[in-house]
PDB file of C-alpha atoms in Angstrom:
ATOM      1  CA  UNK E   1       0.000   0.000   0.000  1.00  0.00           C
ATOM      2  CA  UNK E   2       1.303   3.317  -1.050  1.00  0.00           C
ATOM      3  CA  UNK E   3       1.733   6.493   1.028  1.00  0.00           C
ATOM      4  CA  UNK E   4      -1.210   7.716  -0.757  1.00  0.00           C
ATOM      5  CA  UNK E   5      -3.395   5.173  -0.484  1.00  0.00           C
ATOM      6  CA  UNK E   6      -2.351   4.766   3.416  1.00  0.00           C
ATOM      7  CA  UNK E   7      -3.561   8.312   3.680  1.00  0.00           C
ATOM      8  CA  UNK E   8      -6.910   8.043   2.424  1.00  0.00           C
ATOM      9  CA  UNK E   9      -7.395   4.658   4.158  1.00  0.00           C
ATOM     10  CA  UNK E  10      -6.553   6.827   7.421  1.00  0.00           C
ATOM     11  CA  UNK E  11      -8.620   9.563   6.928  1.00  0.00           C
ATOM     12  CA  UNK E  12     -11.407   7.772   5.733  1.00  0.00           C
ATOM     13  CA  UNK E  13     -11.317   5.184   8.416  1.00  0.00           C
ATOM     14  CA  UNK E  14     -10.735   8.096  11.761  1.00  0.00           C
ATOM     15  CA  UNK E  15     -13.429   9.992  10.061  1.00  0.00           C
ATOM     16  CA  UNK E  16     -15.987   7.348  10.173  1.00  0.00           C
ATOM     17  CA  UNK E  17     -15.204   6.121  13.765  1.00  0.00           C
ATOM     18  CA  UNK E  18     -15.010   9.479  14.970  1.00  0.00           C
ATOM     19  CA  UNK E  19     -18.048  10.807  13.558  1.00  0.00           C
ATOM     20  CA  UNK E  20     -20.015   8.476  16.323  1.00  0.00           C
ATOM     21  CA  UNK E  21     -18.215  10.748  19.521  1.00  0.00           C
ATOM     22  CA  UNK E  22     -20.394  12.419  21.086  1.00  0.00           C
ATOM     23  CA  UNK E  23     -21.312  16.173  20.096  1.00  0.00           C
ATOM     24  CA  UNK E  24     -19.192  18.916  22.869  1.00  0.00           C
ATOM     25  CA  UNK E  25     -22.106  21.782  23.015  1.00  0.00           C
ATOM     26  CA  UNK E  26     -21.161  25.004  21.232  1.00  0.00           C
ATOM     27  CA  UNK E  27     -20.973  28.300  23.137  1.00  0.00           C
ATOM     28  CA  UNK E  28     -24.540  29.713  22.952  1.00  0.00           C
ATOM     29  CA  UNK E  29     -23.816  32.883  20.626  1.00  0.00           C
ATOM     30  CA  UNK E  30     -24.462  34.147  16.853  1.00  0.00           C
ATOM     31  CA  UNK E  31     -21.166  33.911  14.800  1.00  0.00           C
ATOM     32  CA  UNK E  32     -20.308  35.166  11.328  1.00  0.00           C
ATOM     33  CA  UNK E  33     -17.147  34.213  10.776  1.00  0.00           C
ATOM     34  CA  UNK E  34     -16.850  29.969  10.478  1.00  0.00           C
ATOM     35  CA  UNK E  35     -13.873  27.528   9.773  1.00  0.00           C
ATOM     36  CA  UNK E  36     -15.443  24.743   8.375  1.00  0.00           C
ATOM     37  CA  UNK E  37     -13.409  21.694   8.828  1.00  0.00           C
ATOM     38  CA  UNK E  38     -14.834  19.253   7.195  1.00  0.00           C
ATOM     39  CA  UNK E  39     -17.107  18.704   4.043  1.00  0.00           C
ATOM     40  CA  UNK E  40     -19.750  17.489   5.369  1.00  0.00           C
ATOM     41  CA  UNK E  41     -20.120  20.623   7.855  1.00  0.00           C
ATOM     42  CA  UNK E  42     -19.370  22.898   5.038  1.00  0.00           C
ATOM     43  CA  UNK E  43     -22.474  21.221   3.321  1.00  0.00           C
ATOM     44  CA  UNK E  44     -24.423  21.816   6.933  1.00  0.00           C
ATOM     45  CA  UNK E  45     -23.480  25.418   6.395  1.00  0.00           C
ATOM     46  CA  UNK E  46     -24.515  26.205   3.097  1.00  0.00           C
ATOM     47  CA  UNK E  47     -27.577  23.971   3.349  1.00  0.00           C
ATOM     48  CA  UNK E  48     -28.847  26.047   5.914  1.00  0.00           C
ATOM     49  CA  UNK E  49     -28.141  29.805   4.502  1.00  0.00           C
ATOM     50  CA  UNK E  50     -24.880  29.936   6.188  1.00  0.00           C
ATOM     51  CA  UNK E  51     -22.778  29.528   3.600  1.00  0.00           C
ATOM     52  CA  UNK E  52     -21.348  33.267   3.031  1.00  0.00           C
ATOM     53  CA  UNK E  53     -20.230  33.339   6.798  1.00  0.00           C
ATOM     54  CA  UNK E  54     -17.300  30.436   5.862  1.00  0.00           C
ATOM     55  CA  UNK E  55     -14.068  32.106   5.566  1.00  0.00           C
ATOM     56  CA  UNK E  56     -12.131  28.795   5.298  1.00  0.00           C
ATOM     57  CA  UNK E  57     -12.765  25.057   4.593  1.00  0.00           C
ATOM     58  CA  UNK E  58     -10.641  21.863   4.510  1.00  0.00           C
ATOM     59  CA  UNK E  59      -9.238  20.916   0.560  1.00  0.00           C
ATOM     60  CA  UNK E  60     -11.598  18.382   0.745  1.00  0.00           C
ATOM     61  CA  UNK E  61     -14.988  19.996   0.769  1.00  0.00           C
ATOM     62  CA  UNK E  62     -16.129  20.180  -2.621  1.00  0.00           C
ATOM     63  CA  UNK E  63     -20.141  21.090  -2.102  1.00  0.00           C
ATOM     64  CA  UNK E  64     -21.338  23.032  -3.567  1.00  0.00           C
ATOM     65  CA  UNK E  65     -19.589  24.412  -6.014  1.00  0.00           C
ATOM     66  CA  UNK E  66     -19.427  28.241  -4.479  1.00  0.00           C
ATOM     67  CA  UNK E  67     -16.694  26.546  -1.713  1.00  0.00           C
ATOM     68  CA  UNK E  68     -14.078  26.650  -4.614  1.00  0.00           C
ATOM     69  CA  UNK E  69     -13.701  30.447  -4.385  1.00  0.00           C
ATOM     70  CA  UNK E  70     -12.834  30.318  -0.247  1.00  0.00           C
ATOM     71  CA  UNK E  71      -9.458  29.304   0.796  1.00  0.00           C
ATOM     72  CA  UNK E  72      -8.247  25.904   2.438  1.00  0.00           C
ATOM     73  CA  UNK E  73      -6.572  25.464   5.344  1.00  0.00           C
ATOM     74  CA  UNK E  74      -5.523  22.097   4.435  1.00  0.00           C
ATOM     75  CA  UNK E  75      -6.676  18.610   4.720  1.00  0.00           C
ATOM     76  CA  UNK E  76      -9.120  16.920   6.828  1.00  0.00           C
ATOM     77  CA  UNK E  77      -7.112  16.010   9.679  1.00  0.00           C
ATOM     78  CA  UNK E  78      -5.316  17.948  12.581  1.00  0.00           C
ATOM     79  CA  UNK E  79      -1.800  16.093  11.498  1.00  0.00           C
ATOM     80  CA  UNK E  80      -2.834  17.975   8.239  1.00  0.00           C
ATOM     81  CA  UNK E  81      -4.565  21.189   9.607  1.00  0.00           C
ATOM     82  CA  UNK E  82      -2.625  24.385  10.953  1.00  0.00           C
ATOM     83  CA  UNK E  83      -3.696  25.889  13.892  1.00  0.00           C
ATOM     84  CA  UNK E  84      -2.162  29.278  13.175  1.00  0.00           C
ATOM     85  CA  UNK E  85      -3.443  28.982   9.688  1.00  0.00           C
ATOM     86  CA  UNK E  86      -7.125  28.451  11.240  1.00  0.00           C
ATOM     87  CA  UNK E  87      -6.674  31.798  13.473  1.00  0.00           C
ATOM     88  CA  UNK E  88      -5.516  33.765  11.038  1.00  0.00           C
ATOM     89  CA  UNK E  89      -8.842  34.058   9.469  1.00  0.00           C
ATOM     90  CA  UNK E  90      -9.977  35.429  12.354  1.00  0.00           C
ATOM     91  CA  UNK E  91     -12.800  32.911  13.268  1.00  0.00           C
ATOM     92  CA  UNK E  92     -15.520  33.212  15.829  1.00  0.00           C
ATOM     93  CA  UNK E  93     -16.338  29.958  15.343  1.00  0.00           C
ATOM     94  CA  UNK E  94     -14.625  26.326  14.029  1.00  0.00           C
ATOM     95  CA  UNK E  95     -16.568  23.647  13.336  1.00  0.00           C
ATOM     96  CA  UNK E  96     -15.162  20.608  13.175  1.00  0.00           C
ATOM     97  CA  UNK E  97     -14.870  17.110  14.132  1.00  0.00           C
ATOM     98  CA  UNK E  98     -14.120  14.703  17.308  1.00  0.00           C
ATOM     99  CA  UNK E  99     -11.152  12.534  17.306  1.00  0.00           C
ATOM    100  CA  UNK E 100      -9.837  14.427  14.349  1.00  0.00           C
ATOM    101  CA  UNK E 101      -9.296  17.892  15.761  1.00  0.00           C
ATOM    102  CA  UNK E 102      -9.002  17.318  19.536  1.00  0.00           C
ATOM    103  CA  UNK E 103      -5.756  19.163  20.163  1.00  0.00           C
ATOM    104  CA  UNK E 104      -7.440  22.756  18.218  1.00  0.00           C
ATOM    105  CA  UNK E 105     -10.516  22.126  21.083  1.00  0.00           C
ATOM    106  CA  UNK E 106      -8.504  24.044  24.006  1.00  0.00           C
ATOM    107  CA  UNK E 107      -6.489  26.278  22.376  1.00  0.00           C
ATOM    108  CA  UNK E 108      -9.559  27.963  20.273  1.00  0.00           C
ATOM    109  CA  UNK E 109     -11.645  27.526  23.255  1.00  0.00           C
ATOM    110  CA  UNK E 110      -8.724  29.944  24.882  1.00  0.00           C
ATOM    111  CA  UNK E 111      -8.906  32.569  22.834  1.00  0.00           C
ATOM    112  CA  UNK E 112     -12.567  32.636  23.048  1.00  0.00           C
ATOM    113  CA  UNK E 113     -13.711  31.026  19.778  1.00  0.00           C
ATOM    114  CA  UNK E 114     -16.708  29.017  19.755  1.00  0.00           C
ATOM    115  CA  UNK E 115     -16.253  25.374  19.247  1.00  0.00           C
ATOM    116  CA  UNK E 116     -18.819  22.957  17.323  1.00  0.00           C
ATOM    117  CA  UNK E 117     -17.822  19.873  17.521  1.00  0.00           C
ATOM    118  CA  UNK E 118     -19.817  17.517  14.539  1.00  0.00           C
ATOM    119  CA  UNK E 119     -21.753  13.975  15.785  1.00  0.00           C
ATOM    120  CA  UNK E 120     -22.504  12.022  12.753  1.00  0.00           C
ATOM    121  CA  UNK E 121     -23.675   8.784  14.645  1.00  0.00           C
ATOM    122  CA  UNK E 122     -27.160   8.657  12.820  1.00  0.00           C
ATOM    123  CA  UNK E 123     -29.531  10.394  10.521  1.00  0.00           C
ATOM    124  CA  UNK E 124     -31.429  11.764  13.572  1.00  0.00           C
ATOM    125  CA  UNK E 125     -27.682  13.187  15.295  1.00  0.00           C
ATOM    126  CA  UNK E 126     -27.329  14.945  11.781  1.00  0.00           C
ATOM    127  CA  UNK E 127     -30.430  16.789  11.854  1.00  0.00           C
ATOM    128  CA  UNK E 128     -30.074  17.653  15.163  1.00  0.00           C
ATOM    129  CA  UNK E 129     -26.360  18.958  14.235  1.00  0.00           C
ATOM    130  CA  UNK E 130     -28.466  21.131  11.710  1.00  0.00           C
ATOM    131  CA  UNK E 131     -30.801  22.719  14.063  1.00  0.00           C
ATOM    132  CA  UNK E 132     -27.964  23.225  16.320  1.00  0.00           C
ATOM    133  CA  UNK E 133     -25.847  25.166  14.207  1.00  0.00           C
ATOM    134  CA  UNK E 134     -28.899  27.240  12.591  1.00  0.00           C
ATOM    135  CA  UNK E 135     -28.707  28.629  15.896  1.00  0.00           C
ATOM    136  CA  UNK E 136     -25.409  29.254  16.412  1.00  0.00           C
ATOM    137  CA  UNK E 137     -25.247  31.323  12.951  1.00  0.00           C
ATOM    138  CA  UNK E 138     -28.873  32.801  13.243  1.00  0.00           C
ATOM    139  CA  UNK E 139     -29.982  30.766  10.614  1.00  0.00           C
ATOM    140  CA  UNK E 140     -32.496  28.928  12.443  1.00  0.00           C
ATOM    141  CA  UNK E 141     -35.765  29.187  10.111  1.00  0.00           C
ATOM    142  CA  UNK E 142     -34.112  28.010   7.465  1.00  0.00           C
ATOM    143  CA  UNK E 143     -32.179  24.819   9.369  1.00  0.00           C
ATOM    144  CA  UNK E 144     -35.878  24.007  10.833  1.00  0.00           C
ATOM    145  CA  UNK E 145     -36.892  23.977   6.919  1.00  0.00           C
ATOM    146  CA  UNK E 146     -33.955  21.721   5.995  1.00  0.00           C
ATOM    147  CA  UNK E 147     -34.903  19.153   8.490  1.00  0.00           C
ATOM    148  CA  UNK E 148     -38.311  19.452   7.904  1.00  0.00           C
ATOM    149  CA  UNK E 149     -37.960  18.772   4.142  1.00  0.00           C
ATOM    150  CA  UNK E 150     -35.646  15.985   5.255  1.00  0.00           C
ATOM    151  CA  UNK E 151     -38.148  14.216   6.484  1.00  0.00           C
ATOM    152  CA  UNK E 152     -40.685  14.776   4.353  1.00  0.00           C
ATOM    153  CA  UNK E 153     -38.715  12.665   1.717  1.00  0.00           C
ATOM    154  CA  UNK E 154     -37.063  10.387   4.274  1.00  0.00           C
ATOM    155  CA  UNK E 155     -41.028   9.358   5.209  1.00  0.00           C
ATOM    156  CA  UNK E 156     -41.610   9.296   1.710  1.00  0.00           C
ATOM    157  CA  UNK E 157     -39.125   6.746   1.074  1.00  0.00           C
ATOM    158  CA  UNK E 158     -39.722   4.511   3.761  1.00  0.00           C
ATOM    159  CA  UNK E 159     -43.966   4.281   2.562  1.00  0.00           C
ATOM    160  CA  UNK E 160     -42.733   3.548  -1.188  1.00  0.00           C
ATOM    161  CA  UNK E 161     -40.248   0.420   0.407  1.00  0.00           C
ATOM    162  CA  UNK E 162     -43.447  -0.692   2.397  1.00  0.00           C
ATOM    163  CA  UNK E 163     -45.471  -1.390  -0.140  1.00  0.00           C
ATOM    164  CA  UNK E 164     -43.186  -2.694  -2.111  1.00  0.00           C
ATOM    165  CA  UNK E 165     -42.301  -5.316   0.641  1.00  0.00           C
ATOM    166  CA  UNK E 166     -45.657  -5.520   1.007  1.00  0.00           C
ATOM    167  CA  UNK E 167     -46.199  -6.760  -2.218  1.00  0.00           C
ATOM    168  CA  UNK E 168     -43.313  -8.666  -2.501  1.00  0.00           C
ATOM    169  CA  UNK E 169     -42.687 -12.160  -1.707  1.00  0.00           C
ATOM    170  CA  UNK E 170     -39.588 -11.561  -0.166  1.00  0.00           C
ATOM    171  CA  UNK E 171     -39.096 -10.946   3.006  1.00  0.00           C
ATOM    172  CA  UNK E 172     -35.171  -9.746   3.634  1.00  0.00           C
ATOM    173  CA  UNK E 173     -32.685  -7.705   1.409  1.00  0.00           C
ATOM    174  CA  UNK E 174     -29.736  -8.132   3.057  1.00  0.00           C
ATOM    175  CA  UNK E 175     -26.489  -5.650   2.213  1.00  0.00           C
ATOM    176  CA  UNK E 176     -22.726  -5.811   3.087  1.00  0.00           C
ATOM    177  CA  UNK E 177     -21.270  -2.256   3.124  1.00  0.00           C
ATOM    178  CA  UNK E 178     -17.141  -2.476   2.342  1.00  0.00           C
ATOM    179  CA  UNK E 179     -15.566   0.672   3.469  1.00  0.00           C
ATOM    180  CA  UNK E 180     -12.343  -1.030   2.980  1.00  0.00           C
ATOM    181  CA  UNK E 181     -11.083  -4.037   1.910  1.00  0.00           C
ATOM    182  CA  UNK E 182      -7.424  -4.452   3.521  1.00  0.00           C
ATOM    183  CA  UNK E 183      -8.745  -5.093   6.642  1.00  0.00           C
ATOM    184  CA  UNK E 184     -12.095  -5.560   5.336  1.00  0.00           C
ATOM    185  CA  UNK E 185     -14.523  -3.315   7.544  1.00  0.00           C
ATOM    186  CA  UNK E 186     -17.966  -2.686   7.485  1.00  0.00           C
ATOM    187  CA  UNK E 187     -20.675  -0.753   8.890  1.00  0.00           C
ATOM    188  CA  UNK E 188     -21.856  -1.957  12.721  1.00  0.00           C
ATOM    189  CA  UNK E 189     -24.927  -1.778  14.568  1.00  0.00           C
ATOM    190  CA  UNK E 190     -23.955   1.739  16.461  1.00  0.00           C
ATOM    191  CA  UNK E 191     -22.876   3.626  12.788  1.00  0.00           C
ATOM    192  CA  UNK E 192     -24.538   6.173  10.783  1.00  0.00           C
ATOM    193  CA  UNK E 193     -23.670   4.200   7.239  1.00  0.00           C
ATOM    194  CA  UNK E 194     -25.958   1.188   9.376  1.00  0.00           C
ATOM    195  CA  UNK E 195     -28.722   3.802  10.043  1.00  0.00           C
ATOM    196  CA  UNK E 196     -28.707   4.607   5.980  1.00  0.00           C
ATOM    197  CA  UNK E 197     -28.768   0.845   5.211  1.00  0.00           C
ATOM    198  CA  UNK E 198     -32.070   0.370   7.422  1.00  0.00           C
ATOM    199  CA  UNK E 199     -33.792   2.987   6.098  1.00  0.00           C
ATOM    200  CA  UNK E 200     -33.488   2.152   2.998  1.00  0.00           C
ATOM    201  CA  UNK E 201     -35.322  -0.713   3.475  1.00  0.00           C
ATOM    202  CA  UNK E 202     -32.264  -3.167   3.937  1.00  0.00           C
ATOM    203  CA  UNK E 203     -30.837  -5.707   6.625  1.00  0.00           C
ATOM    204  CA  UNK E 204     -27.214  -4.903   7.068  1.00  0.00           C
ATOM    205  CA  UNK E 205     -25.788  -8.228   7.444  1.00  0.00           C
ATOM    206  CA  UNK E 206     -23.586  -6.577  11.034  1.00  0.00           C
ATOM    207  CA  UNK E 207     -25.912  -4.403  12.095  1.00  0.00           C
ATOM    208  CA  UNK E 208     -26.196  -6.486  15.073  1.00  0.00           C
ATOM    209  CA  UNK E 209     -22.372  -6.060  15.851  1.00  0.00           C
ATOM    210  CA  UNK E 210     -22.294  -3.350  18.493  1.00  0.00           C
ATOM    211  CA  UNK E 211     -19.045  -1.516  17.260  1.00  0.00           C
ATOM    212  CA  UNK E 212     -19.603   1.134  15.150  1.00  0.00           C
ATOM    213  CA  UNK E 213     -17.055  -0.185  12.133  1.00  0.00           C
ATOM    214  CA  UNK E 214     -15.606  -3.349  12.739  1.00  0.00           C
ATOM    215  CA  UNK E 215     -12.905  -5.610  10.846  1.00  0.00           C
ATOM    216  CA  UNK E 216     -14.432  -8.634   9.453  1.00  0.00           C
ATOM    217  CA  UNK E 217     -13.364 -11.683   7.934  1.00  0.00           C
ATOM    218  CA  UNK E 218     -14.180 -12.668   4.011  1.00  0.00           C
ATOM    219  CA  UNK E 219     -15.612 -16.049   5.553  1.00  0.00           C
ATOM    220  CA  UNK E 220     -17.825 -14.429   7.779  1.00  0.00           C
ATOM    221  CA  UNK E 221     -19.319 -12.181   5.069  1.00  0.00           C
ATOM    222  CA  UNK E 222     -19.793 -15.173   2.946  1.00  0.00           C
ATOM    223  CA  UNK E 223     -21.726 -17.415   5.414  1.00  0.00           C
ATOM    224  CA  UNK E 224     -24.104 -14.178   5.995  1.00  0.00           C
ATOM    225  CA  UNK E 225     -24.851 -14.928   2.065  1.00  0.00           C
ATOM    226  CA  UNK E 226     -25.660 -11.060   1.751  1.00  0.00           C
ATOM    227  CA  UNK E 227     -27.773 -10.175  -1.864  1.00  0.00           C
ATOM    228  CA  UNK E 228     -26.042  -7.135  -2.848  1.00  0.00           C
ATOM    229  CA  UNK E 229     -22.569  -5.484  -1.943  1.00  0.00           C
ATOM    230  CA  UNK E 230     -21.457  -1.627  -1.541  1.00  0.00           C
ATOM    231  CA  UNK E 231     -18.115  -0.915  -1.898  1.00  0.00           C
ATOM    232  CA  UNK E 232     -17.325   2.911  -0.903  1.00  0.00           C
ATOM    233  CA  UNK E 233     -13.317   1.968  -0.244  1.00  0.00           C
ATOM    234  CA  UNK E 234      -9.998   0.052  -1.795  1.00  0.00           C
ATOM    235  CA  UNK E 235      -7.112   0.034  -1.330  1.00  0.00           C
ATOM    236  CA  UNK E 236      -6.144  -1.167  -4.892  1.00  0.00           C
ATOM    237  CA  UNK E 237      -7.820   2.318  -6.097  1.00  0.00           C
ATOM    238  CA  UNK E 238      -6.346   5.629  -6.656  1.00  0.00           C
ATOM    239  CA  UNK E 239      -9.080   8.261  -7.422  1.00  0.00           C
ATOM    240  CA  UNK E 240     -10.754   6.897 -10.335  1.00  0.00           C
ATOM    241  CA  UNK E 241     -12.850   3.896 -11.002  1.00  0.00           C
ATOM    242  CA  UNK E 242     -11.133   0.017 -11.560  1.00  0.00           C
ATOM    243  CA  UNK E 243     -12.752  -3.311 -11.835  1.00  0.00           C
ATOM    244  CA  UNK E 244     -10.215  -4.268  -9.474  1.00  0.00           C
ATOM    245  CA  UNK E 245     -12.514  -4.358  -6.596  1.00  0.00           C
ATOM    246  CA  UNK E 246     -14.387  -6.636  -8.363  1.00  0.00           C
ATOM    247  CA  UNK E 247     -11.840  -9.213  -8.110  1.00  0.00           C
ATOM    248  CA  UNK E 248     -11.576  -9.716  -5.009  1.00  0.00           C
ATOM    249  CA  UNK E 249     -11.872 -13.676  -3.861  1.00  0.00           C
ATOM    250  CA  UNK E 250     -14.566 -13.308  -1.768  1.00  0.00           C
ATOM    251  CA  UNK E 251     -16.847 -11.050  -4.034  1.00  0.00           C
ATOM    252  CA  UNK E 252     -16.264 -13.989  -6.716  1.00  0.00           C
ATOM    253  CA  UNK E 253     -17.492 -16.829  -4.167  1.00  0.00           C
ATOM    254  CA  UNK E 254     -20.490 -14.766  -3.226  1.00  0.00           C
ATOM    255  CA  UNK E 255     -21.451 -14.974  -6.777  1.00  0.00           C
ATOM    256  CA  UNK E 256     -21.559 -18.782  -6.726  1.00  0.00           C
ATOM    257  CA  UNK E 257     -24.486 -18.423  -4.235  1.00  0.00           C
ATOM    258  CA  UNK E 258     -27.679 -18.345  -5.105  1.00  0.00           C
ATOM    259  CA  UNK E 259     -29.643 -15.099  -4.817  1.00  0.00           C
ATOM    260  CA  UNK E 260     -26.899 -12.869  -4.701  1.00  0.00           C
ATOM    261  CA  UNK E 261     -27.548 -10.177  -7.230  1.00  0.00           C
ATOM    262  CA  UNK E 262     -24.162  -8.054  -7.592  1.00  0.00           C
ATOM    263  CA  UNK E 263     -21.515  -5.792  -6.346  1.00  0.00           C
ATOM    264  CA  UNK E 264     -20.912  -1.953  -6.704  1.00  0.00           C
ATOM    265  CA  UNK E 265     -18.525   0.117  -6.142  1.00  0.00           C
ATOM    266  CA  UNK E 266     -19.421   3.949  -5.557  1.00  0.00           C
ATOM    267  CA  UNK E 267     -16.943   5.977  -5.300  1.00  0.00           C
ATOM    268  CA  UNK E 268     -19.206   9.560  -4.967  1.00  0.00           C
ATOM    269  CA  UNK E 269     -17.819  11.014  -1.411  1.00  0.00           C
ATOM    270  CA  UNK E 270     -21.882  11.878  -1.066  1.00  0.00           C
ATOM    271  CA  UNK E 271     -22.520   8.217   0.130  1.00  0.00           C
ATOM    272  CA  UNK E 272     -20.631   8.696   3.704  1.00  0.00           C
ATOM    273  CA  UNK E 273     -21.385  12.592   3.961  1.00  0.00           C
ATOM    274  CA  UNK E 274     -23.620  12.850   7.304  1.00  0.00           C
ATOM    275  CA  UNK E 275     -24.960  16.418   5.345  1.00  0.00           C
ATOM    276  CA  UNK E 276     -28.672  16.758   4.148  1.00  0.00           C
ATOM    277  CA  UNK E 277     -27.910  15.452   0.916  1.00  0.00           C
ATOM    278  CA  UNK E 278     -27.820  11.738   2.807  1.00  0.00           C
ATOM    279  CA  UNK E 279     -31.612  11.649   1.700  1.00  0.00           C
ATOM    280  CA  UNK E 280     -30.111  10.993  -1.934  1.00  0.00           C
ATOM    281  CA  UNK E 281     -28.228   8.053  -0.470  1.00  0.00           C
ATOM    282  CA  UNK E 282     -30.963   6.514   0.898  1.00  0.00           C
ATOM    283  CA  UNK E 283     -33.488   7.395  -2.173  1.00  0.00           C
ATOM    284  CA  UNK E 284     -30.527   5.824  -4.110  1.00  0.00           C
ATOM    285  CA  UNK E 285     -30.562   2.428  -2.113  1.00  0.00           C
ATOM    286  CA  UNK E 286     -34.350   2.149  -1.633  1.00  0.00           C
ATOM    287  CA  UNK E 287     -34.554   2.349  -5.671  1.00  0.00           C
ATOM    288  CA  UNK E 288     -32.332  -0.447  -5.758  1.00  0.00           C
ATOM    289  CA  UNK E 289     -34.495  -2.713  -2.880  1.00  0.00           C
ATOM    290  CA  UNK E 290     -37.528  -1.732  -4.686  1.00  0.00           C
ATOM    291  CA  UNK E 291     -36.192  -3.003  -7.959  1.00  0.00           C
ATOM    292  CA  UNK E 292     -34.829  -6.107  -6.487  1.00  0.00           C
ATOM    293  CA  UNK E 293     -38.427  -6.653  -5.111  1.00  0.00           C
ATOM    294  CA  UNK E 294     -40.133  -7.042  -8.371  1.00  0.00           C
ATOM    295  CA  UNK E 295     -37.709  -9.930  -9.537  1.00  0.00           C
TER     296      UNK E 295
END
């Protein structure tokens, strides 16, 4: 594995097991100037009207477009962020993330700059991140709206996948989620990517495993005989798409079972984001149980 790759693996890997600390309360006041240090926060920010108060973001948030005009402070780590580079844009706030930005907690807490510090543990933790920080920027009516619209078409979802299981002979879809494949880990009971499996209308074949992304074996996927596979991480892929992942042994043993439809691998950063646009993830994967459904 190549620095490159071992960097990604890294920062994908602390970003999804960190995401499920718990949420250190903000300092009750408006703020209009925000460090945004992570994408999925950035896309909290703009979602809710708050997107002209960022004055920097990580290189790695990319939604929506607008964010390419405001500088970076760097990657989406502390080992990667500066901490004088943060203050020097004069922030009344930083928002970013537990586990990865620990050591900035204190010292920006010192000089009197409000701290958000993101939960991402479930669909319900990221709307209430949303309301939260519509406060915090005075953007309240609007966060209320983005929740509210959330789950409008999150309870729209879930009625269209119960009638189709309703109508369906089948009674379980079951999923594995790869978020990497050297270990091989997955998505556990106590996870936000397990939260998006269920409701979507799919069993996630370790969402009774109480950690929130555990290592598992290739024989233990195999003898849960999942129907379909998501593959969001490789470490045999560098930025674009390769039919690599498709080689892997166990992948080519679950297709020797019966009833096991496929494997895909989706590369779109959108899939893990804990941001509003998570609806599109599940609307994505509910399409895709639906379909199965009328086979």
């Amino acid at each position: 594995m190549n620095r490159r790759i071992s960097s990604v693996l890294i920062i994908l890997i602390t970003f999804l097991i960190f995401a499920s600390c718990g949420n250190k309360k903000a300092e009750q006041k408006q703020v209009s100037r925000i460090v945004s240090l992570g994408p999925s926060a950035t896309e909290i920010l703009f979602a809710i009207g708050a997107g002209d108060k960022v004055v920097a973001r990580t290189a790695f948030c990319d939604y929506p477009k607008e964010v390419a005009d405001i500088p970076s402070v760097g990657g989406f780590s502390s080992e990667s962020e500066n901490l004088e580079a943060i203050i020097s844009y004069k922030p009344d706030m930083v928002y970013l993330f537990a586990g990865m930005h620990d050591s900035f907690i204190k010292p920006l807490e010192n000089l009197g700059i409000t701290v958000y510090v993101s939960d991402a543990a479930s669909i319900k933790a990221v709307e209430d991140e949303i309301l939260a920080v519509g406060k915090l920027t005075g953007c309240e009516v609007k966060a209320e709206e983005v929740v509210k619209q959330m789950n409008a078409e999150l309870s729209e979802i879930k009625a269209k996948v119960t009638e189709a299981k309703n109508k369906s002979e089948r009674e379980e879809y079951k999923m594995f989620w790869q978020i990497w494949d050297d270990p091989l880990m997955t998505a556990g009971k106590n996870s936000y990517i397990n939260d998006i499996i269920e409701a979507a209308g799919w069993i996630n074949i370790f969402g009774d495993v109480e950690q929130a992304y555990p290592v598992v074996s290739a024989e233990a996927v195999i003898s849960a005989k999942p129907n379909y596979v998501i593959m969001t991480g490789s470490s045999e892929i560098s930025g674009a798409f390769s039919n690599v992942v498709f080689d892997k042994e166990y992948i080519k043993l679950l297709h020797e079972q019966d009833d096991f439809w496929g494997v895909e691998y989706m590369g779109n950063s959108e899939i893990t984001r804990p941001s509003p646009r998570l609806v599109n993830t599940v609307k994505e994967f509910a399409d895709m149980m639906i379909s199965y459904s009328k086979k």
